[in-house]
PDB file of C-alpha atoms in Angstrom:
ATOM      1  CA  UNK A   1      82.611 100.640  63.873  1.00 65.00           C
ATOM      2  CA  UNK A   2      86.338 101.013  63.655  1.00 82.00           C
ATOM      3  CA  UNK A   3      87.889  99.803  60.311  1.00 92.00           C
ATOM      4  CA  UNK A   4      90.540  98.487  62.372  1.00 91.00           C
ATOM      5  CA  UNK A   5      88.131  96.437  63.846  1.00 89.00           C
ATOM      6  CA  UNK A   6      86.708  95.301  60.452  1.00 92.00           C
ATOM      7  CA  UNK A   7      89.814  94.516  59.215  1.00 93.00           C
ATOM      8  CA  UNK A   8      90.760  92.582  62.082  1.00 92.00           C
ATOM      9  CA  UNK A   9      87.664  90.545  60.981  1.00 92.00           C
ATOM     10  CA  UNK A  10      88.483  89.785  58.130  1.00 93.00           C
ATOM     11  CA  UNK A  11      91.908  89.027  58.627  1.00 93.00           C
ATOM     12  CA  UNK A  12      90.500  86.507  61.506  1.00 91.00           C
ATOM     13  CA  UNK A  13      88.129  84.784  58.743  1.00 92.00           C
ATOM     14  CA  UNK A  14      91.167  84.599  56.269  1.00 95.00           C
ATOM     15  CA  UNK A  15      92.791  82.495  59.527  1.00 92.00           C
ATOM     16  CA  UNK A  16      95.525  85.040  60.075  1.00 93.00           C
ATOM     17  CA  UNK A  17      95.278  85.539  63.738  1.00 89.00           C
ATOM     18  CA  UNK A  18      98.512  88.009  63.875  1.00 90.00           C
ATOM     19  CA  UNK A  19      97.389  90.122  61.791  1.00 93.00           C
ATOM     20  CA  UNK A  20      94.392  90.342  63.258  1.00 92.00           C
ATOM     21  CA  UNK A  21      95.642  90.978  66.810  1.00 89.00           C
ATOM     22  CA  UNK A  22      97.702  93.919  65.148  1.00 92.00           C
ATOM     23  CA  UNK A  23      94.413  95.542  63.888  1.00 92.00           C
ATOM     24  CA  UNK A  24      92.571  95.392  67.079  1.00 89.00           C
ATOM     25  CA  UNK A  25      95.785  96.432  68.765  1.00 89.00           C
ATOM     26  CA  UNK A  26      95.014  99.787  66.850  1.00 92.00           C
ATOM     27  CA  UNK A  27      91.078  99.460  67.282  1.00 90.00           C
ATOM     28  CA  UNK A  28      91.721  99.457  71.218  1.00 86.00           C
ATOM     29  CA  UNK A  29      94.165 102.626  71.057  1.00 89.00           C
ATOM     30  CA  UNK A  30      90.702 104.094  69.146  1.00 89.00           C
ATOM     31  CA  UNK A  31      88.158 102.785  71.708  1.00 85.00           C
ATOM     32  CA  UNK A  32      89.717 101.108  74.624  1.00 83.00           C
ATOM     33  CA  UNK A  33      86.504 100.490  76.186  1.00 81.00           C
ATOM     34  CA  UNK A  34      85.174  98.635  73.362  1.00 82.00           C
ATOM     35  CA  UNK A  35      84.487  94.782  74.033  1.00 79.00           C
ATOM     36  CA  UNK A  36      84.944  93.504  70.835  1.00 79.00           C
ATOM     37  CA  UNK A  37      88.481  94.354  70.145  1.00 81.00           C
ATOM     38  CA  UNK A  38      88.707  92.529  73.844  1.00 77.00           C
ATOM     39  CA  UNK A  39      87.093  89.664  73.063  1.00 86.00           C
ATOM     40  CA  UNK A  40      88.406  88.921  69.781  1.00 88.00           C
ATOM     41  CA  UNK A  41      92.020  88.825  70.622  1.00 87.00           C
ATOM     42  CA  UNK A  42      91.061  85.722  73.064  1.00 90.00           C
ATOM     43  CA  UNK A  43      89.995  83.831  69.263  1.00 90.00           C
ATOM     44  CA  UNK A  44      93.568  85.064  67.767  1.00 90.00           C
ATOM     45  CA  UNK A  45      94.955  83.896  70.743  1.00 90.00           C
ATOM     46  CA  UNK A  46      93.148  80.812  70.483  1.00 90.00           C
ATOM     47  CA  UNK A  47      94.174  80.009  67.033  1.00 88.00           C
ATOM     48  CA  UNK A  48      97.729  80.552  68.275  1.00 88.00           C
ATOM     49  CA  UNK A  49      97.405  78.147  71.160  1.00 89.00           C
ATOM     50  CA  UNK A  50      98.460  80.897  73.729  1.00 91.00           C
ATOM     51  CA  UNK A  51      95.743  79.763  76.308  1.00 84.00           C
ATOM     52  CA  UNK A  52      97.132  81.778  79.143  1.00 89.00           C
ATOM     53  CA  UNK A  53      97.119  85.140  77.295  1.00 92.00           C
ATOM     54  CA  UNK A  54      93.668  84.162  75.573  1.00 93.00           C
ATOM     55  CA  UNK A  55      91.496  83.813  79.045  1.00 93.00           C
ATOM     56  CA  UNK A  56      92.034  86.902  80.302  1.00 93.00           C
ATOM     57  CA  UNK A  57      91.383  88.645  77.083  1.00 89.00           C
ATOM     58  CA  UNK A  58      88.192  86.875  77.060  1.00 92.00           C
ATOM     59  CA  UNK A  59      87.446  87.874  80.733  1.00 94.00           C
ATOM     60  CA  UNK A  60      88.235  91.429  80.182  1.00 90.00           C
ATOM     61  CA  UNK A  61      85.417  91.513  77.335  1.00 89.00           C
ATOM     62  CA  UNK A  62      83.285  90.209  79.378  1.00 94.00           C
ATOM     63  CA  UNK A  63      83.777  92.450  82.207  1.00 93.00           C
ATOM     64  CA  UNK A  64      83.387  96.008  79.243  1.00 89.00           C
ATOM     65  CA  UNK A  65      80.061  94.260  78.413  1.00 91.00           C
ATOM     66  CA  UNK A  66      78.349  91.667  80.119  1.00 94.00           C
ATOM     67  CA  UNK A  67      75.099  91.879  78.459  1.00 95.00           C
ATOM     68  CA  UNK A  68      76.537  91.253  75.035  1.00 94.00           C
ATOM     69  CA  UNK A  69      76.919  87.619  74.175  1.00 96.00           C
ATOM     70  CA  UNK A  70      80.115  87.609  71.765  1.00 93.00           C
ATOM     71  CA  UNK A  71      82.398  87.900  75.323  1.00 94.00           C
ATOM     72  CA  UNK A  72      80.769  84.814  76.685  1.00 96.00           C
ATOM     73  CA  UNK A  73      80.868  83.174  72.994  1.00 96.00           C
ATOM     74  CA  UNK A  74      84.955  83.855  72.951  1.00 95.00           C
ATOM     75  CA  UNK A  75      85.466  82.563  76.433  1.00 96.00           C
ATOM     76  CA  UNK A  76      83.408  79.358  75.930  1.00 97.00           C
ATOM     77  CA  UNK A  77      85.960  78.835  72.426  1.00 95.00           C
ATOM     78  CA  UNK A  78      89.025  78.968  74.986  1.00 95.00           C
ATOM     79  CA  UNK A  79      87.517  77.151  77.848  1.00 95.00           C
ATOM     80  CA  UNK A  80      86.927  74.465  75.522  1.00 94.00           C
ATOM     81  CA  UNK A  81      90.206  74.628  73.947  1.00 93.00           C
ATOM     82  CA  UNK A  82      91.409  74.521  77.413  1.00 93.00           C
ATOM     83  CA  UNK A  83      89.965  71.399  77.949  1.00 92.00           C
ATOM     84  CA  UNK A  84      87.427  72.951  80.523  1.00 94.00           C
ATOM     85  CA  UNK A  85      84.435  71.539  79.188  1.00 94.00           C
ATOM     86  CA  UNK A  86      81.435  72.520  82.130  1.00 94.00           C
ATOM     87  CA  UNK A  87      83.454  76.309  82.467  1.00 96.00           C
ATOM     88  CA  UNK A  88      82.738  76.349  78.898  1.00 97.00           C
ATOM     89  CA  UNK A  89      79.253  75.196  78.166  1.00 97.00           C
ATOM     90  CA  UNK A  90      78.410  77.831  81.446  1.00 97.00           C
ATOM     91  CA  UNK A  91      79.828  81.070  79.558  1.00 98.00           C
ATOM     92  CA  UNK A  92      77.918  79.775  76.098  1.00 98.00           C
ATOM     93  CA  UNK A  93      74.826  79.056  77.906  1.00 98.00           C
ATOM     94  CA  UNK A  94      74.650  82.710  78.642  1.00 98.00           C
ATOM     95  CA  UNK A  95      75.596  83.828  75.102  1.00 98.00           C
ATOM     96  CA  UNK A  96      72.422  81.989  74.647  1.00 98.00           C
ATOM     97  CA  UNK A  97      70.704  83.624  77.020  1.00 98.00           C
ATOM     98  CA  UNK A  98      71.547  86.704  76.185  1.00 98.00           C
ATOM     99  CA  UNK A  99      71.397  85.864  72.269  1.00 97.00           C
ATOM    100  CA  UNK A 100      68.649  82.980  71.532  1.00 97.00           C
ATOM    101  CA  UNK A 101      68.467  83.216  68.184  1.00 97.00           C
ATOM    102  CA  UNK A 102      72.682  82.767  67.221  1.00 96.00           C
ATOM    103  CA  UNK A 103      72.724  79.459  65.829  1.00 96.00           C
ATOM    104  CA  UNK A 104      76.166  79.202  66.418  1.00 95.00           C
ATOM    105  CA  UNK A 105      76.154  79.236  70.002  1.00 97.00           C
ATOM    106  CA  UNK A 106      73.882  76.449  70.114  1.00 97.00           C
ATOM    107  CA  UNK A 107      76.573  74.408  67.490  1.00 96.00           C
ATOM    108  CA  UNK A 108      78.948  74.823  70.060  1.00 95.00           C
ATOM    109  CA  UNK A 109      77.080  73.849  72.815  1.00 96.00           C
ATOM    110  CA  UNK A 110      75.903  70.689  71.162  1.00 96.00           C
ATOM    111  CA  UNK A 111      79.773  69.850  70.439  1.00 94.00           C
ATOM    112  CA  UNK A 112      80.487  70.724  74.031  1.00 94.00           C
ATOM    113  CA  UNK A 113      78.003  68.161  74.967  1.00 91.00           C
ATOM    114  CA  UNK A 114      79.245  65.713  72.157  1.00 90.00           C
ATOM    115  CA  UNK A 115      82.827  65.669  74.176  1.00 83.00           C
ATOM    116  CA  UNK A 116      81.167  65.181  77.022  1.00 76.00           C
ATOM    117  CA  UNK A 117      80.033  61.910  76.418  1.00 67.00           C
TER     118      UNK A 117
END
């Protein structure tokens, strides 16, 4: 793993999404075909209400690797952000499938359903 990419991390945890996106910036110039530094922009982006830039981000992880679930995870954080509640629980019902045992994915499917209601 790139320690671009671990810093980015970290600077995501410590809720300082530019930062971040300035460390994966470099992690992608490393490994452009690496998901994760795809995916995890569409958080940043997230955090920084930039929905428009955020979904395709998302996608794009997705599309590198569609058989890891942290690509559907991010795009089920900005659907639902995006007030796109079934698009959402859809993309973290397969980060369940593909990941059954991330507790986290089922907490935000259980909220999606909460807003549902």
């Amino acid at each position: 793993m790139s320690r671009h990419l671990e810093r980015a991390r970290l600077l995501f945890q410590q809720h300082r999404p530019e930062l971040a996106e300035s460390e994966l910036r470099r992690a992608l110039a490393e490994n452009p075909n690496d998901p994760e530094p795809h995916s995890l922009p569409a958080l940043c982006l997230v955090r920084r209400e930039q929905w428009d830039e955020a979904t395709p981000e998302a996608r794009l992880g997705i599309h590198l690797a569609p058989d890891e679930s942290y690509g559907h995870y991010a795009l089920a954080c900005v659907l639902s952000r995006r007030k796109r509640p079934a698009e959402a629980v859809e993309a973290i019902e397969e980060a369940i499938r593909i990941d059954p045992f991330n507790a986290d994915y089922f907490a935000i499917l259980a909220g999606l359903h909460c807003e549902q209601v």
